[in-house]
CSV table of C-alpha atoms in Angstrom, one decimal:
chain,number,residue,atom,x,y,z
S,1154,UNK,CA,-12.7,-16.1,-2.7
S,1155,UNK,CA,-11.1,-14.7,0.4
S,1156,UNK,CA,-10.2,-15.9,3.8
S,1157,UNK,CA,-11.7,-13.1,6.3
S,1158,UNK,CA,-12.0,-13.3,9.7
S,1159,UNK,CA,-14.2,-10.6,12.1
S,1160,UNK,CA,-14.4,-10.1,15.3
S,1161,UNK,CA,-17.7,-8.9,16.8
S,1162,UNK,CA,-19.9,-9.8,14.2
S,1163,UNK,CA,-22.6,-10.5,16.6
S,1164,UNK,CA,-24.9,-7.8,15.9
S,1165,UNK,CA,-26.2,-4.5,13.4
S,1166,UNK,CA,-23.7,-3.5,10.6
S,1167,UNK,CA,-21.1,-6.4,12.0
S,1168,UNK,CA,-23.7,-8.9,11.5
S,1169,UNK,CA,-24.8,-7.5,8.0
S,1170,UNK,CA,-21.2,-7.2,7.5
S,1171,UNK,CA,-20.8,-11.3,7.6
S,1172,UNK,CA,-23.9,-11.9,5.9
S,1173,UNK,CA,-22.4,-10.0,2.5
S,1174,UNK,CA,-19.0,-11.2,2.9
S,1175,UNK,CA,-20.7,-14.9,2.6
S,1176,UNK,CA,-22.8,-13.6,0.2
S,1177,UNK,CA,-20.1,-12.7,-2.0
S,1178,UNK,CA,-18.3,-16.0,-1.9
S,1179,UNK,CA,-15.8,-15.4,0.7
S,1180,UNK,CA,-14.8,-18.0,3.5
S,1181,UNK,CA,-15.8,-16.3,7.0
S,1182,UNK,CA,-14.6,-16.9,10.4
S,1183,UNK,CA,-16.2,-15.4,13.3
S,1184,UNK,CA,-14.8,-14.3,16.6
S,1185,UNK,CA,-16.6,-13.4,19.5
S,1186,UNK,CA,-17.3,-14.5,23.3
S,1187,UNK,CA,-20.5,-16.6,21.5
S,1188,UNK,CA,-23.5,-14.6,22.8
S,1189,UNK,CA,-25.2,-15.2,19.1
S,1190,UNK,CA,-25.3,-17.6,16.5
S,1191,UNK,CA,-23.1,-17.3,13.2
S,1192,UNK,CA,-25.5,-17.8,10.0
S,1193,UNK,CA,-24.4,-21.6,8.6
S,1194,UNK,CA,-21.3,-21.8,6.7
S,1195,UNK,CA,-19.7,-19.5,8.8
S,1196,UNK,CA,-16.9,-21.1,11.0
S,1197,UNK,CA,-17.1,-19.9,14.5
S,1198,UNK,CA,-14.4,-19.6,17.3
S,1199,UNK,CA,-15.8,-18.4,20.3
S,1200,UNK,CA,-12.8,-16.7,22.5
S,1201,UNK,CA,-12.5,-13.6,24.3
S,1202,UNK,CA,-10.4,-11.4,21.9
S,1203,UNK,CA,-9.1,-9.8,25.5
S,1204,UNK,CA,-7.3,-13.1,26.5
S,1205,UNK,CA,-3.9,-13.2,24.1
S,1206,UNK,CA,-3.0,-17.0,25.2
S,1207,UNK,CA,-7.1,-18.1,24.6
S,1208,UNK,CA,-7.1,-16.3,21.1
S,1209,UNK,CA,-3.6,-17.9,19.5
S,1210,UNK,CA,-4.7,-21.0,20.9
S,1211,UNK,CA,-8.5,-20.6,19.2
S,1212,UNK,CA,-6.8,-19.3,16.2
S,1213,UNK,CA,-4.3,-22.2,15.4
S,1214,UNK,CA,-2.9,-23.0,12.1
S,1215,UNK,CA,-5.3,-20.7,10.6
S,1216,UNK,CA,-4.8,-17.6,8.1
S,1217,UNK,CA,-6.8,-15.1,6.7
S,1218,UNK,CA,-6.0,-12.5,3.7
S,1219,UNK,CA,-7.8,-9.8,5.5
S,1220,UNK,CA,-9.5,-9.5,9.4
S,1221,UNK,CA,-11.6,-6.7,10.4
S,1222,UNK,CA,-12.3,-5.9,14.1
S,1223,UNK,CA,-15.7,-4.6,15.0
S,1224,UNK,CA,-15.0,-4.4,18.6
S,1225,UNK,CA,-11.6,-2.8,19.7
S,1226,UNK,CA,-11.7,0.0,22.0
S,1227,UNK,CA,-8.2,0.3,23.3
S,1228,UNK,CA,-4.1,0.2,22.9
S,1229,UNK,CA,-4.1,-3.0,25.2
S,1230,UNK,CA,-6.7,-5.1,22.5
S,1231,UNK,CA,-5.0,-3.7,19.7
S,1232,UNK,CA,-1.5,-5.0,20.7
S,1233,UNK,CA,-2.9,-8.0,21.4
S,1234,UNK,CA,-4.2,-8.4,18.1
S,1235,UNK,CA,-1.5,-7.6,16.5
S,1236,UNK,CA,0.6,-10.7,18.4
S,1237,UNK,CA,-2.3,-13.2,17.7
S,1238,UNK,CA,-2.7,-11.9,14.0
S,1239,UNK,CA,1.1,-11.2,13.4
S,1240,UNK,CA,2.3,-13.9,10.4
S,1241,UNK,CA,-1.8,-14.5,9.9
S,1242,UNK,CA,-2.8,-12.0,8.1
S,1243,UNK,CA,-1.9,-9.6,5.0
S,1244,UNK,CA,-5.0,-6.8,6.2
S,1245,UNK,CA,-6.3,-5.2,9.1
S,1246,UNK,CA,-9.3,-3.3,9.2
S,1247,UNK,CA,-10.7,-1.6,12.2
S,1248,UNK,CA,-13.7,0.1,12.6
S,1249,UNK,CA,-12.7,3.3,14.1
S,1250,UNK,CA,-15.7,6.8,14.9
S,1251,UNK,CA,-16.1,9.9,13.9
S,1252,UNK,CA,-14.8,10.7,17.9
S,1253,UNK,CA,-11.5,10.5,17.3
S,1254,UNK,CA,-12.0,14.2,16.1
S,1255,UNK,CA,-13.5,15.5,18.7
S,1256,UNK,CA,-11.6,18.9,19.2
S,1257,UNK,CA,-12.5,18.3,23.2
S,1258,UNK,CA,-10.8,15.1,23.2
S,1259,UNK,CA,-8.3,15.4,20.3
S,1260,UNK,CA,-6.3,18.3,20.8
S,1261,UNK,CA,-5.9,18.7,17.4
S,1262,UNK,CA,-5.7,21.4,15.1
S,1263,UNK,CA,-9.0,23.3,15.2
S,1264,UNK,CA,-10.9,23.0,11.4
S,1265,UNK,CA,-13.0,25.8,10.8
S,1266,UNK,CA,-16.5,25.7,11.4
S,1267,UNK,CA,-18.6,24.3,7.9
S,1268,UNK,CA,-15.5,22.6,6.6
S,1269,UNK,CA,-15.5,18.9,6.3
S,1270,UNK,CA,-12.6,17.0,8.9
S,1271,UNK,CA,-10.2,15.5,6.2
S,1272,UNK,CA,-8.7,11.9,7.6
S,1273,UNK,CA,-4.8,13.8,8.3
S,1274,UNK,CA,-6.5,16.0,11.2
S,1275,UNK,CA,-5.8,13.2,13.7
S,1276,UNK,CA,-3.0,11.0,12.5
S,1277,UNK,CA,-2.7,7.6,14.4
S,1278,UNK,CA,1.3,6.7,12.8
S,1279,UNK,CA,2.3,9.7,15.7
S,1280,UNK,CA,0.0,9.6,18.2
S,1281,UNK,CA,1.0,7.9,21.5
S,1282,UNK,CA,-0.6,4.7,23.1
S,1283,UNK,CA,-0.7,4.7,26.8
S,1284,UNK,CA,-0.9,1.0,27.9
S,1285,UNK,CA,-0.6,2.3,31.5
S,1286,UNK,CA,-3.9,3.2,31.7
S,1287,UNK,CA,-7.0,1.3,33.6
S,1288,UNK,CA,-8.3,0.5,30.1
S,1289,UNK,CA,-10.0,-2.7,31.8
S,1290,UNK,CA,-12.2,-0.3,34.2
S,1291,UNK,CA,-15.6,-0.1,32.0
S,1292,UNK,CA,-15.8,3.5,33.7
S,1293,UNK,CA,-12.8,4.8,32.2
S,1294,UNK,CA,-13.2,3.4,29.1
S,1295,UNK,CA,-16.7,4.5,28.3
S,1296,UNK,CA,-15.6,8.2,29.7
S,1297,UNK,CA,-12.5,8.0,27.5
S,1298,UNK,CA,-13.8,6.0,24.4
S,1299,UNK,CA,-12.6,8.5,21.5
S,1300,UNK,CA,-9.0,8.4,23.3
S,1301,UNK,CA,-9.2,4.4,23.3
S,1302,UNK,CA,-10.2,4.4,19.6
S,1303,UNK,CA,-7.5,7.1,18.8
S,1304,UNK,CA,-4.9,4.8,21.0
S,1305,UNK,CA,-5.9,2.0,18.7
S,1306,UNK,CA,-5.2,3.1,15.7
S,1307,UNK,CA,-2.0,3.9,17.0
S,1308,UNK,CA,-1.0,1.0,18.1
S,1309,UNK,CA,-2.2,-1.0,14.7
S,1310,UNK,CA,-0.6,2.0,12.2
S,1311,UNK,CA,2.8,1.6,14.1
S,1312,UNK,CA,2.5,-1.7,13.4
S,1313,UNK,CA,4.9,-3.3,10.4
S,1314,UNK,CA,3.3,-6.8,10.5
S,1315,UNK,CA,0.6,-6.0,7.8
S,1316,UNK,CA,-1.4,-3.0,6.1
S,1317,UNK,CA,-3.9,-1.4,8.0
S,1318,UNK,CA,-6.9,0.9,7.5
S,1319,UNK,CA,-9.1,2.4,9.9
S,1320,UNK,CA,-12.7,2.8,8.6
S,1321,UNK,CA,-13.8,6.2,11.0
S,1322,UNK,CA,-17.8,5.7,10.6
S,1323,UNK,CA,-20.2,8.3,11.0
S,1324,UNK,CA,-23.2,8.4,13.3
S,1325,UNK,CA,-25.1,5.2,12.3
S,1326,UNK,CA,-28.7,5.0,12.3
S,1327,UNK,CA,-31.6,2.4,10.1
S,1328,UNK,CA,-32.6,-0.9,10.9
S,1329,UNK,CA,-35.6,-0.1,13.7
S,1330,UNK,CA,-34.8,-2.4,16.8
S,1331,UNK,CA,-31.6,-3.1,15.4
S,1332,UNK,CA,-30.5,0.4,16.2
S,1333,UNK,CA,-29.0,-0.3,20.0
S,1334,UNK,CA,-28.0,2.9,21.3
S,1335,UNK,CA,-31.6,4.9,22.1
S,1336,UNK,CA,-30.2,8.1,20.3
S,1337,UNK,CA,-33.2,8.1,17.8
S,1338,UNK,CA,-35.3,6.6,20.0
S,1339,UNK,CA,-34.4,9.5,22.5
S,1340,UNK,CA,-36.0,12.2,19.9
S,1341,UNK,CA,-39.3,9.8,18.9
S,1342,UNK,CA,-39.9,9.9,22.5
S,1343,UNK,CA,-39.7,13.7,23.5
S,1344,UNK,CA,-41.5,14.3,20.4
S,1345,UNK,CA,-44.2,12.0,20.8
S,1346,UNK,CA,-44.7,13.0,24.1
S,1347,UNK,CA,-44.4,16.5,23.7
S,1348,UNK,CA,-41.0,16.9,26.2
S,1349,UNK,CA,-38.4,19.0,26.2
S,1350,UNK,CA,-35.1,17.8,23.8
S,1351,UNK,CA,-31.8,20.1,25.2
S,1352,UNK,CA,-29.7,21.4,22.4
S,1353,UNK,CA,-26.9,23.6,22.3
S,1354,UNK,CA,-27.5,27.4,21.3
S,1355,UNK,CA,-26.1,27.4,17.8
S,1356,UNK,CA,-26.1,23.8,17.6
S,1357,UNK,CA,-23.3,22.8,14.6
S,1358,UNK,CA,-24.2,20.1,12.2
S,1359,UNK,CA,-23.0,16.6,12.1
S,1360,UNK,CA,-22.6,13.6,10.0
S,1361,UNK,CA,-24.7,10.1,9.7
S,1362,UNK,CA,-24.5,6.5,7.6
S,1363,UNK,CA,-27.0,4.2,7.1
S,1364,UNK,CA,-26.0,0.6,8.4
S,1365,UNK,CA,-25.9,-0.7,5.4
S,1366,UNK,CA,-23.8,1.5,3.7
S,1367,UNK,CA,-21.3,1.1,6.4
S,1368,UNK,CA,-21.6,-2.5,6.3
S,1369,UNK,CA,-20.9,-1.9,2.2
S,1370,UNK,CA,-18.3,0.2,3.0
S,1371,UNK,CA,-16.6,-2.0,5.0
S,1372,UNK,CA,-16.4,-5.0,2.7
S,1373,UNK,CA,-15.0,-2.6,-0.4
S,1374,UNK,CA,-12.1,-1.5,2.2
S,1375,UNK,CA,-12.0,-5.1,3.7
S,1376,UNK,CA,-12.0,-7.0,0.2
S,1377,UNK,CA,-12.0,-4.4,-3.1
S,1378,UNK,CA,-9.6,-2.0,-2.4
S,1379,UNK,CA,-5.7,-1.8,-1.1
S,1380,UNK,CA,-6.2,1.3,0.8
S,1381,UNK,CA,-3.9,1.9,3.8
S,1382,UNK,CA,-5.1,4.4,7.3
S,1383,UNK,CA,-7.9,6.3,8.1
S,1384,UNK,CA,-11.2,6.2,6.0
S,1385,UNK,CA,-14.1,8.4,7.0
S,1386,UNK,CA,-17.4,6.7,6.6
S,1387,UNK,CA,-20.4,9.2,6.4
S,1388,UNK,CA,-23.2,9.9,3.7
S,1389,UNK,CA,-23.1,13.6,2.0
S,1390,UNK,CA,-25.8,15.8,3.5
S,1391,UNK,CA,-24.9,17.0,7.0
S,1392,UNK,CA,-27.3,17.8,9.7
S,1393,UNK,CA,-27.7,19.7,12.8
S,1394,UNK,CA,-30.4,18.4,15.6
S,1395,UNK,CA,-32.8,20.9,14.5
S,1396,UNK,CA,-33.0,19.0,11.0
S,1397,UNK,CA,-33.2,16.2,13.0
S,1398,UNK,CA,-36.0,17.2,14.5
S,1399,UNK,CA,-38.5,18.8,12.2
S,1400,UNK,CA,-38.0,15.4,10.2
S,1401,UNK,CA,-39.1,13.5,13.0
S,1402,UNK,CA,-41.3,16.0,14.4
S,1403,UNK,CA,-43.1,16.0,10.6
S,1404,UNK,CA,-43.6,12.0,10.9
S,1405,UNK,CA,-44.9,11.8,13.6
S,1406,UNK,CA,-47.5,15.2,13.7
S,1407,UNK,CA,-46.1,16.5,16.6
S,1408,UNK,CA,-44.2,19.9,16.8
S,1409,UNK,CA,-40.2,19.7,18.4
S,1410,UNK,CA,-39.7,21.7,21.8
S,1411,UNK,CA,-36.2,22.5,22.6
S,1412,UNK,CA,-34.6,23.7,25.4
S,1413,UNK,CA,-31.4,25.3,25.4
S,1414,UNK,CA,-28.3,24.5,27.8
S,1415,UNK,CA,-25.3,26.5,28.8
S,1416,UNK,CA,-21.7,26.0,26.9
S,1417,UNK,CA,-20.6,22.4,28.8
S,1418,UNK,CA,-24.1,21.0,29.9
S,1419,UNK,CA,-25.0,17.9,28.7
S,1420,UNK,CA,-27.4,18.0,25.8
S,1421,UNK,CA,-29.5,15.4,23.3
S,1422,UNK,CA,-27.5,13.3,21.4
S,1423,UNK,CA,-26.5,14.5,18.1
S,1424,UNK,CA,-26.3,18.2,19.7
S,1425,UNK,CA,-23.1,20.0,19.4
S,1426,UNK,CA,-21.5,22.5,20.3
S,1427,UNK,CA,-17.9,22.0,18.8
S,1428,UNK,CA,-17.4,21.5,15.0
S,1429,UNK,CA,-15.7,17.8,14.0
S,1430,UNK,CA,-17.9,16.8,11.0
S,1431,UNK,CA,-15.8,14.3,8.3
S,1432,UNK,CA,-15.3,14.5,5.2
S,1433,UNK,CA,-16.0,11.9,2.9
S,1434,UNK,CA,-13.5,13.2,0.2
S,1435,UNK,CA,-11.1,10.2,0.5
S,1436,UNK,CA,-13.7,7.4,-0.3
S,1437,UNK,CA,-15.0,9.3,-3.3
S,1438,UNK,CA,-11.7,9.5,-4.3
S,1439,UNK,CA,-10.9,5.6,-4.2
S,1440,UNK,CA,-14.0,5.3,-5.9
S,1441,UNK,CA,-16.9,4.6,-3.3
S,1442,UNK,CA,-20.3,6.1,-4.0
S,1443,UNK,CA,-22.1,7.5,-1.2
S,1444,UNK,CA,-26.2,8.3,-0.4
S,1445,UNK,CA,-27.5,11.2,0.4
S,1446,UNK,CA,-28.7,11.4,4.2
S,1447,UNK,CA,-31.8,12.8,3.3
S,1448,UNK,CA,-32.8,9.9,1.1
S,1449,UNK,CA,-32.7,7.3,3.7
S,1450,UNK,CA,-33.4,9.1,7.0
S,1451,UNK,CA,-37.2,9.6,6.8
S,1452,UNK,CA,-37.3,5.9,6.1
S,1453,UNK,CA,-35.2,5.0,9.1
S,1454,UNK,CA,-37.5,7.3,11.4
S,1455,UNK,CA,-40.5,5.4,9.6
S,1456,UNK,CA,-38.3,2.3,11.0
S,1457,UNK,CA,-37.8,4.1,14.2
S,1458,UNK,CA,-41.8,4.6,14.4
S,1459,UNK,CA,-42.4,1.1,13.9
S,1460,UNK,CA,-40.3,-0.2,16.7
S,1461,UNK,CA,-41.4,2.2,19.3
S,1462,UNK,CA,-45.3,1.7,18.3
S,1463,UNK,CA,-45.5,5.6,18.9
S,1464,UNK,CA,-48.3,6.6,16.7
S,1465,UNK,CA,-47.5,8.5,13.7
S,1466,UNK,CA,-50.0,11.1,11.7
C-alpha cells in the first residue's frame, strides 16, 4: 500500500484514476476546490491548489510516496506545488498533452511528417518558465495552454526536491457523457445532420487514448514504475479526421461532408495542418502495453451515439 495524493480527481480519467488506486489497496487523498464527492474511503481536503498558504495549511503533517496533479496549467501552480509538496513527497506526476509539441507553439525542431514525436523533442529540464506572465487571466491561459503546460514541466523538472514524470496524454475520447470537451460530439452532430465539418487540405493524422487506458497508464507511472520526465500517452493506430469520419459517418448511416479551409483558418477539432503526432516508443519500452485505436473507437462513437440520442442506422 501507498500513500497517493491527486489533485483534480473530480471528474473522467482523474475520477477513474482514484477509483483504481483505491481499488488496488492504496491510501488516497483527494484535493480539489470540493465541487464533487470523493468515493468513501478516500480522505478529502478541499483547498484551492492556487492558494500556497490555504494548501500547506490543508496539507499539514501529512506525506504521501507519490502525488499526481490532474489540473496544472502553469509555472505559477507548479511552483507552488513544489513549496507545499517539497519534504512531502518522494514522486510527482503531472499530466501533461500532446500540445506541448505543437510545432506552432513549440518552436522546436521540426520532425518529419509520418514520424512519431519521441519525448526529447521538447525538453522541459531547459525550457524557461515565465512567472511574469498574466497566467491568472482565463483568456490568456486558454490562448496559451500548450505554453502553460510546457512552463510546467519546467518548473517541476528543475526541480531537486523529488522525481518527476510528466505523463503527455494523447487526444482522449470513451466514456459517452463523460467525454466533456464536445470534440466528438462536434462530428456526431454535422454528420447526423448532414453539415459541413472544415478540415484542412491534406489534413495530417493524429494520435488518441481511451480514458481508461490513460487512467491505467497513469497509475503504472504513479505506482509501478520509477520512471523519471516525459511519457507520451497514446494508443498505436494514428488517424487523420477523414478516418474519423467515415467511422462515425458509417455508424450513424450518414455520409461525411467536408469543407476545406485555407492554411491558418480555424478548422474541426482533430484537423491538422502541422505534424506533432507522439510516439509511444518510451512506454513500450518500460514495459506498458497499449490498444489499438481502432479496437476501441467504434465503441466510443457507439457511446457517443448513445449520449447524443442521434439516431444511428
Amino acid at each position: 500500500m501507498q500513500r497517493i495524493c491527486v489533485i483534480g480527481g473530480s471528474r473522467y480519467f482523474g475520477k477513474l484514476l482514484v477509483k483504481r488506486l483505491q481499488a488496488a489497496g492504496h491510501q488516497v487523498t483527494v484535493i480539489n476546490r470540493g465541487s464533487t464527492p470523493t468515493p468513501p474511503g478516500v480522505e478529502h481536503l478541499v483547498v484551492d491548489r492556487d492558494d500556497e498558504t490555504a494548501l500547506i495549511a490543508a496539507l499539514g503533517s501529512r506525506t504521501f510516496d507519490v502525488v499526481v496533479d490532474q489540473v496544472c496549467y502553469t509555472p505559477v501552480q507548479a511552483a507552488i506545488a513544489c513549496v507545499a509538496f517539497d519534504g512531502r513527497t518522494r514522486r510527482y506526476v503531472m499530466t501533461s498533452t500532446i500540445e506541448v509539441y505543437d510545432p506552432a507553439t513549440a518552436g522546436s525542431p521540426t520532425v518529419p511528417h509520418g514520424t512519431p514525436v519521441p519525448e526529447e523533442t521538447v525538453d522541459p529540464a531547459t525550457w524557461r518558465a515565465r512567472m511574469d506572465l498574466p497566467w491568472h487571466d482565463a483568456a490568456y491561459l486558454e490562448a496559451h495552454y500548450a505554453e502553460g503546460k510546457r512552463q510546467a514541466e519546467a518548473v517541476f523538472a528543475q526541480h531537486p526536491g523529488f522525481d518527476y514524470a510528466a505523463v503527455r496524454s494523447a487526444h482522449v475520447l470513451g466514456g459517452g457523457a463523460q467525454e466533456f470537451t464536445g470534440r466528438l460530439a462536434h462530428y456526431i452532430a454535422h454528420i447526423t445532420q448532414g453539415t459541413q465539418i472544415l478540415v484542412h487540405d491534406g489534413a495530417l493524422p493524429t494520435v488518441f487514448i481511451h480514458y481508461e487506458e490513460l487512467a491505467g497508464l497513469l497509475l503504472w507511472v504513479a505506482t509501478v514504475t520509477s520512471v523519471t520526465g516525459p511519457v507520451n500517452a497514446c494508443s498505436d493506430g494514428p488517424l487523420d479526421v477523414h478516418g474519423l469520419g467515415a467511422l462515425i459517418a458509417t455508424q450513424v448511416g450518414r455520409k461525411a461532408v467536408y469543407r476545406s479551409v485555407a492554411a491558418g483558418e480555424p478548422a474541426s477539432p482533430f484537423s491538422f495542418d502541422r505534424h506533432y503526432a507522439m510516439s509511444n516508443a518510451r512506454a513500450k519500452g518500460l514495459g506498458f502495453s497499449f490498444s489499438h485505436t481502432a479496437d476501441w473507437l467504434p465503441g466510443v462513437v457507439a457511446e457517443a451515439l448513445d449520449a447524443s440520442d442521434a439516431p444511428a442506422t
